[in-house]
C-alpha cells in the first residue's frame, strides 16, 4: 500500500455505450473530460464549476461525495469530511456517460487519497456495481474501447477486454437540447425479445468487436445495426430513425444512439465526410424542429488520469 495523500485531482473521459448492438457491453472513451479534485477537509464543501454542473446537489448527497466516502468505508475507515471541486465539459443526461465519469473520478481520487489499496480492476468492479453495467465505467477508467460483461457473482472481477480504437476513427456527436434519463429510456424497452432479434444482435455485436479490433472501418455501418434498443428508443429521440437509416449515404462509417440518448453519434474519417454529414444532420433535425449542438470528438486512449497530488 502506498502512503496516503491529502489532495488529488483526476481527469476522466466521457464515453459512449452500446455502439449499436453491444447493449450494456461495449463502451468507448472520448477526449471530452470532467475533472474531480478531492481533498480531506475539516468540513465537507462541494464546489461545482461551469454550466454543465448546475442543479447538482452541493452537499453529502452529491454522487461524488457518496462514492468517495463509500470507498473510505470499504477500506475500513470512517467517511471523512471532504472538499470536492468538480467541472465537466461533457453535458449531463445526454448519453455521454456523465454518471460513470463521476463514479470513476471519485473512485480513482479516493483510492489515491487512501494510498491506492485497490487496483484499477477492483475499482472497475466497484464502479460497475454502482452503475449497474460495465460499458461506460470501463471506458472512463481504462480509455479506448472496453468490451465487458457482468460476472455471475457480485464479488467476482469484471471480465473485460480493452482495445485501442482505430486512429482514423472520428466522431460527430449530435447533442439535442433536451435531457433524457436512462430510466425513461430503459422503460420503453420490451421485457422479451424474439429469437430472431437475439441472433441478429449477437451476430452484429460480435462483428462490431472484431471490426474494431482489426480496424475494419468498412464494416462498421453493417456491424452497428441493432434491434434490441434503438428501434424502441426512436420514439424518444426525434430524427434518430432517419439518421440511423441515412447517415451511411452521407459519409458516415456508422451511426448509433449514444448510450440511452438523446445524443446521436456518427463516425467518419475525412473532412469531406464531415461536411456531408453535417448538412444531412441539419436537414433532419430542422425537419423535426430540434435544436442541438454538434461536437467533433476523438477517442481517448488513457482513461482516468491523476493530474497532480499533494502530500
PDB file of C-alpha atoms in Angstrom:
ATOM      1  CA  UNK A   1       0.000   0.000   0.000  1.00  0.00           C
ATOM      2  CA  UNK A   2       1.241   3.463  -0.871  1.00  0.00           C
ATOM      3  CA  UNK A   3       1.462   6.266   1.616  1.00  0.00           C
ATOM      4  CA  UNK A   4      -1.848   8.149   1.870  1.00  0.00           C
ATOM      5  CA  UNK A   5      -2.219  11.623   0.410  1.00  0.00           C
ATOM      6  CA  UNK A   6      -4.322  14.620   1.357  1.00  0.00           C
ATOM      7  CA  UNK A   7      -5.256  16.017  -2.060  1.00  0.00           C
ATOM      8  CA  UNK A   8      -5.699  14.698  -5.586  1.00  0.00           C
ATOM      9  CA  UNK A   9      -7.160  15.738  -8.932  1.00  0.00           C
ATOM     10  CA  UNK A  10      -8.375  13.325 -11.597  1.00  0.00           C
ATOM     11  CA  UNK A  11      -9.329  13.943 -15.228  1.00  0.00           C
ATOM     12  CA  UNK A  12     -11.897  11.499 -16.592  1.00  0.00           C
ATOM     13  CA  UNK A  13     -13.042  10.991 -20.208  1.00  0.00           C
ATOM     14  CA  UNK A  14     -16.677  10.942 -21.238  1.00  0.00           C
ATOM     15  CA  UNK A  15     -17.845   7.825 -23.035  1.00  0.00           C
ATOM     16  CA  UNK A  16     -20.441   6.239 -25.224  1.00  0.00           C
ATOM     17  CA  UNK A  17     -22.086   2.891 -24.579  1.00  0.00           C
ATOM     18  CA  UNK A  18     -23.611   0.159 -26.729  1.00  0.00           C
ATOM     19  CA  UNK A  19     -22.302   1.426 -30.121  1.00  0.00           C
ATOM     20  CA  UNK A  20     -25.453  -0.051 -31.619  1.00  0.00           C
ATOM     21  CA  UNK A  21     -25.823  -3.777 -30.884  1.00  0.00           C
ATOM     22  CA  UNK A  22     -23.466  -4.079 -27.891  1.00  0.00           C
ATOM     23  CA  UNK A  23     -26.175  -3.292 -25.353  1.00  0.00           C
ATOM     24  CA  UNK A  24     -24.633  -2.803 -21.877  1.00  0.00           C
ATOM     25  CA  UNK A  25     -21.391  -4.476 -23.019  1.00  0.00           C
ATOM     26  CA  UNK A  26     -19.359  -2.142 -25.303  1.00  0.00           C
ATOM     27  CA  UNK A  27     -18.093   1.320 -24.355  1.00  0.00           C
ATOM     28  CA  UNK A  28     -15.657   3.813 -25.886  1.00  0.00           C
ATOM     29  CA  UNK A  29     -13.965   6.812 -24.274  1.00  0.00           C
ATOM     30  CA  UNK A  30     -13.745  10.288 -25.825  1.00  0.00           C
ATOM     31  CA  UNK A  31     -11.385  13.237 -25.498  1.00  0.00           C
ATOM     32  CA  UNK A  32     -14.091  15.142 -23.625  1.00  0.00           C
ATOM     33  CA  UNK A  33     -13.270  15.443 -19.954  1.00  0.00           C
ATOM     34  CA  UNK A  34     -14.563  16.097 -16.496  1.00  0.00           C
ATOM     35  CA  UNK A  35     -12.271  16.845 -13.564  1.00  0.00           C
ATOM     36  CA  UNK A  36     -12.661  15.876  -9.931  1.00  0.00           C
ATOM     37  CA  UNK A  37     -10.474  17.381  -7.227  1.00  0.00           C
ATOM     38  CA  UNK A  38     -10.789  15.922  -3.734  1.00  0.00           C
ATOM     39  CA  UNK A  39      -9.008  16.855  -0.522  1.00  0.00           C
ATOM     40  CA  UNK A  40      -9.503  15.834   3.087  1.00  0.00           C
ATOM     41  CA  UNK A  41     -11.029  18.809   4.940  1.00  0.00           C
ATOM     42  CA  UNK A  42     -12.365  19.859   8.320  1.00  0.00           C
ATOM     43  CA  UNK A  43     -15.848  20.405   6.900  1.00  0.00           C
ATOM     44  CA  UNK A  44     -17.344  18.993   3.708  1.00  0.00           C
ATOM     45  CA  UNK A  45     -17.688  21.582   0.928  1.00  0.00           C
ATOM     46  CA  UNK A  46     -18.537  20.902  -2.706  1.00  0.00           C
ATOM     47  CA  UNK A  47     -17.744  23.403  -5.450  1.00  0.00           C
ATOM     48  CA  UNK A  48     -19.391  22.773  -8.829  1.00  0.00           C
ATOM     49  CA  UNK A  49     -17.849  24.683 -11.727  1.00  0.00           C
ATOM     50  CA  UNK A  50     -19.464  25.547 -15.052  1.00  0.00           C
ATOM     51  CA  UNK A  51     -22.919  25.398 -16.617  1.00  0.00           C
ATOM     52  CA  UNK A  52     -22.951  21.605 -17.022  1.00  0.00           C
ATOM     53  CA  UNK A  53     -22.811  21.158 -13.240  1.00  0.00           C
ATOM     54  CA  UNK A  54     -25.655  23.486 -12.335  1.00  0.00           C
ATOM     55  CA  UNK A  55     -28.536  21.945 -10.419  1.00  0.00           C
ATOM     56  CA  UNK A  56     -26.496  19.158  -8.853  1.00  0.00           C
ATOM     57  CA  UNK A  57     -26.503  18.886  -5.052  1.00  0.00           C
ATOM     58  CA  UNK A  58     -23.640  20.592  -3.237  1.00  0.00           C
ATOM     59  CA  UNK A  59     -23.870  18.551  -0.043  1.00  0.00           C
ATOM     60  CA  UNK A  60     -23.158  14.989   1.035  1.00  0.00           C
ATOM     61  CA  UNK A  61     -25.925  13.691  -1.224  1.00  0.00           C
ATOM     62  CA  UNK A  62     -23.707  14.557  -4.201  1.00  0.00           C
ATOM     63  CA  UNK A  63     -22.696  11.412  -6.109  1.00  0.00           C
ATOM     64  CA  UNK A  64     -19.004  12.301  -5.931  1.00  0.00           C
ATOM     65  CA  UNK A  65     -19.074  12.503  -2.138  1.00  0.00           C
ATOM     66  CA  UNK A  66     -21.174   9.356  -1.777  1.00  0.00           C
ATOM     67  CA  UNK A  67     -18.788   7.317  -3.942  1.00  0.00           C
ATOM     68  CA  UNK A  68     -15.615   8.688  -2.338  1.00  0.00           C
ATOM     69  CA  UNK A  69     -16.955   8.232   1.196  1.00  0.00           C
ATOM     70  CA  UNK A  70     -18.109   4.730   0.284  1.00  0.00           C
ATOM     71  CA  UNK A  71     -14.587   3.764  -0.762  1.00  0.00           C
ATOM     72  CA  UNK A  72     -13.197   5.020   2.555  1.00  0.00           C
ATOM     73  CA  UNK A  73     -15.719   2.833   4.365  1.00  0.00           C
ATOM     74  CA  UNK A  74     -14.860  -0.110   2.096  1.00  0.00           C
ATOM     75  CA  UNK A  75     -11.240   0.348   3.158  1.00  0.00           C
ATOM     76  CA  UNK A  76     -12.238   0.145   6.814  1.00  0.00           C
ATOM     77  CA  UNK A  77     -12.082   3.857   7.556  1.00  0.00           C
ATOM     78  CA  UNK A  78     -14.803   6.250   8.625  1.00  0.00           C
ATOM     79  CA  UNK A  79     -16.198   8.572   5.963  1.00  0.00           C
ATOM     80  CA  UNK A  80     -14.101  11.766   6.053  1.00  0.00           C
ATOM     81  CA  UNK A  81     -15.042  15.366   5.584  1.00  0.00           C
ATOM     82  CA  UNK A  82     -14.032  16.282   2.039  1.00  0.00           C
ATOM     83  CA  UNK A  83     -13.503  19.319  -0.129  1.00  0.00           C
ATOM     84  CA  UNK A  84     -14.644  18.453  -3.649  1.00  0.00           C
ATOM     85  CA  UNK A  85     -14.259  20.635  -6.734  1.00  0.00           C
ATOM     86  CA  UNK A  86     -15.770  19.316  -9.959  1.00  0.00           C
ATOM     87  CA  UNK A  87     -16.161  20.528 -13.536  1.00  0.00           C
ATOM     88  CA  UNK A  88     -17.277  18.896 -16.768  1.00  0.00           C
ATOM     89  CA  UNK A  89     -17.051  19.689 -20.464  1.00  0.00           C
ATOM     90  CA  UNK A  90     -19.454  16.839 -21.161  1.00  0.00           C
ATOM     91  CA  UNK A  91     -23.196  17.538 -20.984  1.00  0.00           C
ATOM     92  CA  UNK A  92     -25.119  15.648 -18.322  1.00  0.00           C
ATOM     93  CA  UNK A  93     -28.108  13.358 -19.014  1.00  0.00           C
ATOM     94  CA  UNK A  94     -27.317  13.275 -22.727  1.00  0.00           C
ATOM     95  CA  UNK A  95     -25.981   9.724 -23.095  1.00  0.00           C
ATOM     96  CA  UNK A  96     -22.264  10.506 -22.762  1.00  0.00           C
ATOM     97  CA  UNK A  97     -21.600   8.625 -19.549  1.00  0.00           C
ATOM     98  CA  UNK A  98     -21.624  11.533 -17.103  1.00  0.00           C
ATOM     99  CA  UNK A  99     -22.586   9.424 -14.084  1.00  0.00           C
ATOM    100  CA  UNK A 100     -19.949   6.810 -14.936  1.00  0.00           C
ATOM    101  CA  UNK A 101     -17.314   9.524 -15.298  1.00  0.00           C
ATOM    102  CA  UNK A 102     -18.283  10.905 -11.885  1.00  0.00           C
ATOM    103  CA  UNK A 103     -18.091   7.461 -10.300  1.00  0.00           C
ATOM    104  CA  UNK A 104     -14.753   6.711 -11.971  1.00  0.00           C
ATOM    105  CA  UNK A 105     -13.291  10.060 -10.928  1.00  0.00           C
ATOM    106  CA  UNK A 106     -14.438   9.732  -7.330  1.00  0.00           C
ATOM    107  CA  UNK A 107     -13.148   6.150  -7.050  1.00  0.00           C
ATOM    108  CA  UNK A 108      -9.719   6.927  -8.508  1.00  0.00           C
ATOM    109  CA  UNK A 109      -9.375  10.094  -6.386  1.00  0.00           C
ATOM    110  CA  UNK A 110     -10.476   8.454  -3.132  1.00  0.00           C
ATOM    111  CA  UNK A 111      -8.270   5.438  -3.819  1.00  0.00           C
ATOM    112  CA  UNK A 112      -5.311   7.791  -4.287  1.00  0.00           C
ATOM    113  CA  UNK A 113      -6.105   9.594  -1.041  1.00  0.00           C
ATOM    114  CA  UNK A 114      -6.123   6.238   0.719  1.00  0.00           C
ATOM    115  CA  UNK A 115      -2.712   5.302  -0.701  1.00  0.00           C
ATOM    116  CA  UNK A 116      -4.075   3.100  -3.506  1.00  0.00           C
ATOM    117  CA  UNK A 117      -5.142  -0.024  -1.621  1.00  0.00           C
ATOM    118  CA  UNK A 118      -7.241  -1.082  -4.630  1.00  0.00           C
ATOM    119  CA  UNK A 119      -6.155  -1.954  -8.168  1.00  0.00           C
ATOM    120  CA  UNK A 120      -7.818  -0.318 -11.171  1.00  0.00           C
ATOM    121  CA  UNK A 121      -9.576  -3.642 -11.879  1.00  0.00           C
ATOM    122  CA  UNK A 122     -11.002  -3.659  -8.342  1.00  0.00           C
ATOM    123  CA  UNK A 123     -12.233  -0.095  -8.816  1.00  0.00           C
ATOM    124  CA  UNK A 124     -13.834  -1.261 -12.076  1.00  0.00           C
ATOM    125  CA  UNK A 125     -15.775  -3.947 -10.210  1.00  0.00           C
ATOM    126  CA  UNK A 126     -16.956  -1.442  -7.590  1.00  0.00           C
ATOM    127  CA  UNK A 127     -17.915   1.130 -10.211  1.00  0.00           C
ATOM    128  CA  UNK A 128     -19.779  -1.436 -12.274  1.00  0.00           C
ATOM    129  CA  UNK A 129     -21.862  -2.489  -9.271  1.00  0.00           C
ATOM    130  CA  UNK A 130     -22.730   1.178  -8.666  1.00  0.00           C
ATOM    131  CA  UNK A 131     -23.578   1.807 -12.339  1.00  0.00           C
ATOM    132  CA  UNK A 132     -25.317  -1.500 -12.982  1.00  0.00           C
ATOM    133  CA  UNK A 133     -23.438  -2.131 -16.243  1.00  0.00           C
ATOM    134  CA  UNK A 134     -19.744  -2.106 -17.191  1.00  0.00           C
ATOM    135  CA  UNK A 135     -19.572  -0.280 -20.537  1.00  0.00           C
ATOM    136  CA  UNK A 136     -19.327   3.422 -19.623  1.00  0.00           C
ATOM    137  CA  UNK A 137     -17.416   2.899 -16.390  1.00  0.00           C
ATOM    138  CA  UNK A 138     -14.892   0.653 -18.133  1.00  0.00           C
ATOM    139  CA  UNK A 139     -14.280   3.201 -20.888  1.00  0.00           C
ATOM    140  CA  UNK A 140     -13.871   6.052 -18.378  1.00  0.00           C
ATOM    141  CA  UNK A 141     -11.431   4.075 -16.225  1.00  0.00           C
ATOM    142  CA  UNK A 142      -9.308   2.452 -18.946  1.00  0.00           C
ATOM    143  CA  UNK A 143      -9.844   4.559 -22.071  1.00  0.00           C
ATOM    144  CA  UNK A 144     -10.164   3.125 -25.571  1.00  0.00           C
ATOM    145  CA  UNK A 145     -12.855   0.560 -26.328  1.00  0.00           C
ATOM    146  CA  UNK A 146     -13.873  -1.727 -23.468  1.00  0.00           C
ATOM    147  CA  UNK A 147     -15.873  -4.896 -24.048  1.00  0.00           C
ATOM    148  CA  UNK A 148     -17.181  -6.362 -20.800  1.00  0.00           C
ATOM    149  CA  UNK A 149     -19.980  -8.319 -19.222  1.00  0.00           C
ATOM    150  CA  UNK A 150     -21.391  -8.691 -15.743  1.00  0.00           C
ATOM    151  CA  UNK A 151     -19.918 -11.505 -13.599  1.00  0.00           C
ATOM    152  CA  UNK A 152     -22.001 -14.329 -12.211  1.00  0.00           C
ATOM    153  CA  UNK A 153     -21.408 -13.197  -8.626  1.00  0.00           C
ATOM    154  CA  UNK A 154     -21.022  -9.657  -7.261  1.00  0.00           C
ATOM    155  CA  UNK A 155     -17.686 -10.415  -5.609  1.00  0.00           C
ATOM    156  CA  UNK A 156     -16.105 -11.627  -8.855  1.00  0.00           C
ATOM    157  CA  UNK A 157     -13.891  -9.485 -11.086  1.00  0.00           C
ATOM    158  CA  UNK A 158     -15.472  -7.953 -14.171  1.00  0.00           C
ATOM    159  CA  UNK A 159     -14.375  -9.909 -17.257  1.00  0.00           C
ATOM    160  CA  UNK A 160     -13.293  -7.420 -19.924  1.00  0.00           C
ATOM    161  CA  UNK A 161     -11.068  -6.769 -22.916  1.00  0.00           C
ATOM    162  CA  UNK A 162      -9.679  -3.327 -23.750  1.00  0.00           C
ATOM    163  CA  UNK A 163      -8.921  -2.350 -27.343  1.00  0.00           C
ATOM    164  CA  UNK A 164      -7.239   0.688 -28.831  1.00  0.00           C
ATOM    165  CA  UNK A 165      -9.743   2.246 -31.251  1.00  0.00           C
ATOM    166  CA  UNK A 166      -8.523   2.846 -34.819  1.00  0.00           C
ATOM    167  CA  UNK A 167      -6.565   6.115 -35.019  1.00  0.00           C
ATOM    168  CA  UNK A 168      -8.521   7.353 -38.025  1.00  0.00           C
ATOM    169  CA  UNK A 169     -11.909   6.926 -36.332  1.00  0.00           C
ATOM    170  CA  UNK A 170     -13.547  10.318 -35.727  1.00  0.00           C
ATOM    171  CA  UNK A 171     -16.924  11.070 -34.239  1.00  0.00           C
ATOM    172  CA  UNK A 172     -19.580  13.700 -34.812  1.00  0.00           C
ATOM    173  CA  UNK A 173     -21.767  13.930 -31.714  1.00  0.00           C
ATOM    174  CA  UNK A 174     -25.228  15.419 -32.221  1.00  0.00           C
ATOM    175  CA  UNK A 175     -26.414  16.563 -28.810  1.00  0.00           C
ATOM    176  CA  UNK A 176     -30.090  17.634 -28.670  1.00  0.00           C
ATOM    177  CA  UNK A 177     -31.006  20.445 -26.295  1.00  0.00           C
ATOM    178  CA  UNK A 178     -33.137  18.244 -24.070  1.00  0.00           C
ATOM    179  CA  UNK A 179     -32.229  15.685 -21.394  1.00  0.00           C
ATOM    180  CA  UNK A 180     -33.269  12.036 -21.430  1.00  0.00           C
ATOM    181  CA  UNK A 181     -32.991   9.994 -18.268  1.00  0.00           C
ATOM    182  CA  UNK A 182     -31.589   6.488 -18.509  1.00  0.00           C
ATOM    183  CA  UNK A 183     -34.585   5.235 -16.537  1.00  0.00           C
ATOM    184  CA  UNK A 184     -37.041   6.638 -19.070  1.00  0.00           C
ATOM    185  CA  UNK A 185     -35.007   5.254 -21.973  1.00  0.00           C
ATOM    186  CA  UNK A 186     -34.923   1.810 -20.360  1.00  0.00           C
ATOM    187  CA  UNK A 187     -38.632   1.799 -19.589  1.00  0.00           C
ATOM    188  CA  UNK A 188     -39.546   1.772 -23.292  1.00  0.00           C
ATOM    189  CA  UNK A 189     -37.663  -1.483 -23.873  1.00  0.00           C
ATOM    190  CA  UNK A 190     -39.576  -4.774 -24.048  1.00  0.00           C
ATOM    191  CA  UNK A 191     -39.222  -7.483 -21.439  1.00  0.00           C
ATOM    192  CA  UNK A 192     -38.956 -10.232 -24.071  1.00  0.00           C
ATOM    193  CA  UNK A 193     -37.241 -10.430 -27.465  1.00  0.00           C
ATOM    194  CA  UNK A 194     -37.759 -12.790 -30.374  1.00  0.00           C
ATOM    195  CA  UNK A 195     -35.186 -15.456 -31.140  1.00  0.00           C
ATOM    196  CA  UNK A 196     -34.510 -13.764 -34.482  1.00  0.00           C
ATOM    197  CA  UNK A 197     -33.727 -10.403 -32.858  1.00  0.00           C
ATOM    198  CA  UNK A 198     -31.429 -12.010 -30.279  1.00  0.00           C
ATOM    199  CA  UNK A 199     -29.482 -13.837 -33.003  1.00  0.00           C
ATOM    200  CA  UNK A 200     -29.341 -10.618 -35.028  1.00  0.00           C
ATOM    201  CA  UNK A 201     -27.786  -8.677 -32.161  1.00  0.00           C
ATOM    202  CA  UNK A 202     -25.360 -11.415 -31.153  1.00  0.00           C
ATOM    203  CA  UNK A 203     -24.093 -11.563 -34.725  1.00  0.00           C
ATOM    204  CA  UNK A 204     -23.819  -7.809 -35.161  1.00  0.00           C
ATOM    205  CA  UNK A 205     -22.161  -7.143 -31.792  1.00  0.00           C
ATOM    206  CA  UNK A 206     -19.639  -9.935 -32.469  1.00  0.00           C
ATOM    207  CA  UNK A 207     -18.873  -8.438 -35.871  1.00  0.00           C
ATOM    208  CA  UNK A 208     -18.547  -4.965 -34.329  1.00  0.00           C
ATOM    209  CA  UNK A 209     -15.923  -6.088 -31.803  1.00  0.00           C
ATOM    210  CA  UNK A 210     -13.967  -7.950 -34.480  1.00  0.00           C
ATOM    211  CA  UNK A 211     -14.139  -4.945 -36.830  1.00  0.00           C
ATOM    212  CA  UNK A 212     -12.880  -2.567 -34.128  1.00  0.00           C
ATOM    213  CA  UNK A 213     -10.098  -4.974 -33.163  1.00  0.00           C
ATOM    214  CA  UNK A 214      -8.857  -5.230 -36.748  1.00  0.00           C
ATOM    215  CA  UNK A 215      -9.532  -1.653 -37.818  1.00  0.00           C
ATOM    216  CA  UNK A 216     -12.128  -2.738 -40.365  1.00  0.00           C
ATOM    217  CA  UNK A 217     -13.930   0.581 -40.555  1.00  0.00           C
ATOM    218  CA  UNK A 218     -15.627  -0.563 -43.760  1.00  0.00           C
ATOM    219  CA  UNK A 219     -17.706  -2.988 -41.695  1.00  0.00           C
ATOM    220  CA  UNK A 220     -18.967  -0.521 -39.080  1.00  0.00           C
ATOM    221  CA  UNK A 221     -22.084   0.543 -40.972  1.00  0.00           C
ATOM    222  CA  UNK A 222     -23.336  -3.048 -41.038  1.00  0.00           C
ATOM    223  CA  UNK A 223     -21.916  -4.090 -37.672  1.00  0.00           C
ATOM    224  CA  UNK A 224     -23.544  -1.232 -35.726  1.00  0.00           C
ATOM    225  CA  UNK A 225     -27.109  -2.166 -36.638  1.00  0.00           C
ATOM    226  CA  UNK A 226     -29.312  -3.077 -33.690  1.00  0.00           C
ATOM    227  CA  UNK A 227     -32.745  -4.492 -32.914  1.00  0.00           C
ATOM    228  CA  UNK A 228     -32.561  -4.534 -29.120  1.00  0.00           C
ATOM    229  CA  UNK A 229     -32.888  -0.897 -28.019  1.00  0.00           C
ATOM    230  CA  UNK A 230     -32.602   1.714 -30.776  1.00  0.00           C
ATOM    231  CA  UNK A 231     -35.911   0.925 -32.558  1.00  0.00           C
ATOM    232  CA  UNK A 232     -37.767   1.331 -29.251  1.00  0.00           C
ATOM    233  CA  UNK A 233     -35.945   4.484 -28.168  1.00  0.00           C
ATOM    234  CA  UNK A 234     -36.529   6.193 -31.520  1.00  0.00           C
ATOM    235  CA  UNK A 235     -39.877   7.476 -30.242  1.00  0.00           C
ATOM    236  CA  UNK A 236     -37.986   9.427 -27.557  1.00  0.00           C
ATOM    237  CA  UNK A 237     -35.374  10.918 -29.905  1.00  0.00           C
ATOM    238  CA  UNK A 238     -36.760  12.820 -32.917  1.00  0.00           C
ATOM    239  CA  UNK A 239     -34.622  12.271 -36.004  1.00  0.00           C
ATOM    240  CA  UNK A 240     -32.896   9.129 -34.716  1.00  0.00           C
ATOM    241  CA  UNK A 241     -34.544   6.747 -37.191  1.00  0.00           C
ATOM    242  CA  UNK A 242     -33.720   8.924 -40.199  1.00  0.00           C
ATOM    243  CA  UNK A 243     -30.101   9.369 -39.103  1.00  0.00           C
ATOM    244  CA  UNK A 244     -29.563   5.656 -38.465  1.00  0.00           C
ATOM    245  CA  UNK A 245     -31.023   4.853 -41.869  1.00  0.00           C
ATOM    246  CA  UNK A 246     -29.422   7.604 -43.942  1.00  0.00           C
ATOM    247  CA  UNK A 247     -26.101   8.525 -42.334  1.00  0.00           C
ATOM    248  CA  UNK A 248     -24.050   5.989 -44.313  1.00  0.00           C
ATOM    249  CA  UNK A 249     -25.186   7.521 -47.604  1.00  0.00           C
ATOM    250  CA  UNK A 250     -23.993  10.906 -46.328  1.00  0.00           C
ATOM    251  CA  UNK A 251     -20.470   9.813 -45.449  1.00  0.00           C
ATOM    252  CA  UNK A 252     -20.814   8.067 -42.091  1.00  0.00           C
ATOM    253  CA  UNK A 253     -18.889   4.910 -41.294  1.00  0.00           C
ATOM    254  CA  UNK A 254     -21.689   4.075 -38.880  1.00  0.00           C
ATOM    255  CA  UNK A 255     -24.276   5.736 -36.667  1.00  0.00           C
ATOM    256  CA  UNK A 256     -25.676   4.973 -33.238  1.00  0.00           C
ATOM    257  CA  UNK A 257     -27.610   6.325 -30.319  1.00  0.00           C
ATOM    258  CA  UNK A 258     -25.067   7.123 -27.607  1.00  0.00           C
ATOM    259  CA  UNK A 259     -25.976   5.117 -24.531  1.00  0.00           C
ATOM    260  CA  UNK A 260     -29.562   5.821 -23.547  1.00  0.00           C
ATOM    261  CA  UNK A 261     -29.550   9.013 -25.649  1.00  0.00           C
ATOM    262  CA  UNK A 262     -30.576  11.507 -26.739  1.00  0.00           C
ATOM    263  CA  UNK A 263     -27.079  12.133 -28.201  1.00  0.00           C
ATOM    264  CA  UNK A 264     -26.562  10.534 -31.605  1.00  0.00           C
ATOM    265  CA  UNK A 265     -23.089   9.621 -32.867  1.00  0.00           C
ATOM    266  CA  UNK A 266     -21.914   9.424 -36.462  1.00  0.00           C
ATOM    267  CA  UNK A 267     -18.435   8.008 -37.077  1.00  0.00           C
ATOM    268  CA  UNK A 268     -16.434   9.311 -40.038  1.00  0.00           C
ATOM    269  CA  UNK A 269     -12.898   9.671 -41.450  1.00  0.00           C
ATOM    270  CA  UNK A 270     -12.452  12.693 -43.726  1.00  0.00           C
ATOM    271  CA  UNK A 271     -13.340  16.394 -43.664  1.00  0.00           C
ATOM    272  CA  UNK A 272     -15.481  15.863 -46.752  1.00  0.00           C
ATOM    273  CA  UNK A 273     -17.422  13.186 -44.886  1.00  0.00           C
ATOM    274  CA  UNK A 274     -17.887  15.625 -42.009  1.00  0.00           C
ATOM    275  CA  UNK A 275     -19.260  18.346 -44.304  1.00  0.00           C
ATOM    276  CA  UNK A 276     -21.709  15.955 -45.931  1.00  0.00           C
ATOM    277  CA  UNK A 277     -22.774  14.549 -42.581  1.00  0.00           C
ATOM    278  CA  UNK A 278     -23.259  17.995 -41.050  1.00  0.00           C
ATOM    279  CA  UNK A 279     -25.586  19.035 -43.862  1.00  0.00           C
ATOM    280  CA  UNK A 280     -27.558  15.802 -43.597  1.00  0.00           C
ATOM    281  CA  UNK A 281     -27.907  16.130 -39.820  1.00  0.00           C
ATOM    282  CA  UNK A 282     -29.059  19.743 -40.094  1.00  0.00           C
ATOM    283  CA  UNK A 283     -31.762  18.818 -42.600  1.00  0.00           C
ATOM    284  CA  UNK A 284     -33.073  16.003 -40.400  1.00  0.00           C
ATOM    285  CA  UNK A 285     -33.053  17.928 -37.137  1.00  0.00           C
ATOM    286  CA  UNK A 286     -34.569  21.083 -38.628  1.00  0.00           C
ATOM    287  CA  UNK A 287     -37.387  18.995 -40.098  1.00  0.00           C
ATOM    288  CA  UNK A 288     -38.175  17.796 -36.570  1.00  0.00           C
ATOM    289  CA  UNK A 289     -37.701  21.257 -35.039  1.00  0.00           C
ATOM    290  CA  UNK A 290     -34.993  20.003 -32.669  1.00  0.00           C
ATOM    291  CA  UNK A 291     -32.248  22.395 -31.594  1.00  0.00           C
ATOM    292  CA  UNK A 292     -28.897  20.750 -30.977  1.00  0.00           C
ATOM    293  CA  UNK A 293     -25.178  21.289 -30.797  1.00  0.00           C
ATOM    294  CA  UNK A 294     -22.579  19.297 -32.686  1.00  0.00           C
ATOM    295  CA  UNK A 295     -19.207  18.274 -31.280  1.00  0.00           C
ATOM    296  CA  UNK A 296     -16.297  16.647 -33.096  1.00  0.00           C
ATOM    297  CA  UNK A 297     -14.752  14.042 -30.819  1.00  0.00           C
ATOM    298  CA  UNK A 298     -11.727  11.778 -30.952  1.00  0.00           C
ATOM    299  CA  UNK A 299     -11.247   8.591 -28.931  1.00  0.00           C
ATOM    300  CA  UNK A 300      -9.425   8.805 -25.602  1.00  0.00           C
ATOM    301  CA  UNK A 301      -6.867   6.053 -25.058  1.00  0.00           C
ATOM    302  CA  UNK A 302      -5.782   6.785 -21.482  1.00  0.00           C
ATOM    303  CA  UNK A 303      -8.843   6.686 -19.223  1.00  0.00           C
ATOM    304  CA  UNK A 304      -8.980   8.356 -15.811  1.00  0.00           C
ATOM    305  CA  UNK A 305      -5.672  10.098 -15.062  1.00  0.00           C
ATOM    306  CA  UNK A 306      -4.300  11.581 -11.851  1.00  0.00           C
ATOM    307  CA  UNK A 307      -3.226  15.130 -12.730  1.00  0.00           C
ATOM    308  CA  UNK A 308      -1.481  16.245  -9.550  1.00  0.00           C
ATOM    309  CA  UNK A 309      -1.177  15.272  -5.931  1.00  0.00           C
ATOM    310  CA  UNK A 310       0.000  16.940  -2.756  1.00  0.00           C
ATOM    311  CA  UNK A 311       1.290  15.168   0.302  1.00  0.00           C
TER     312      UNK A 311
END
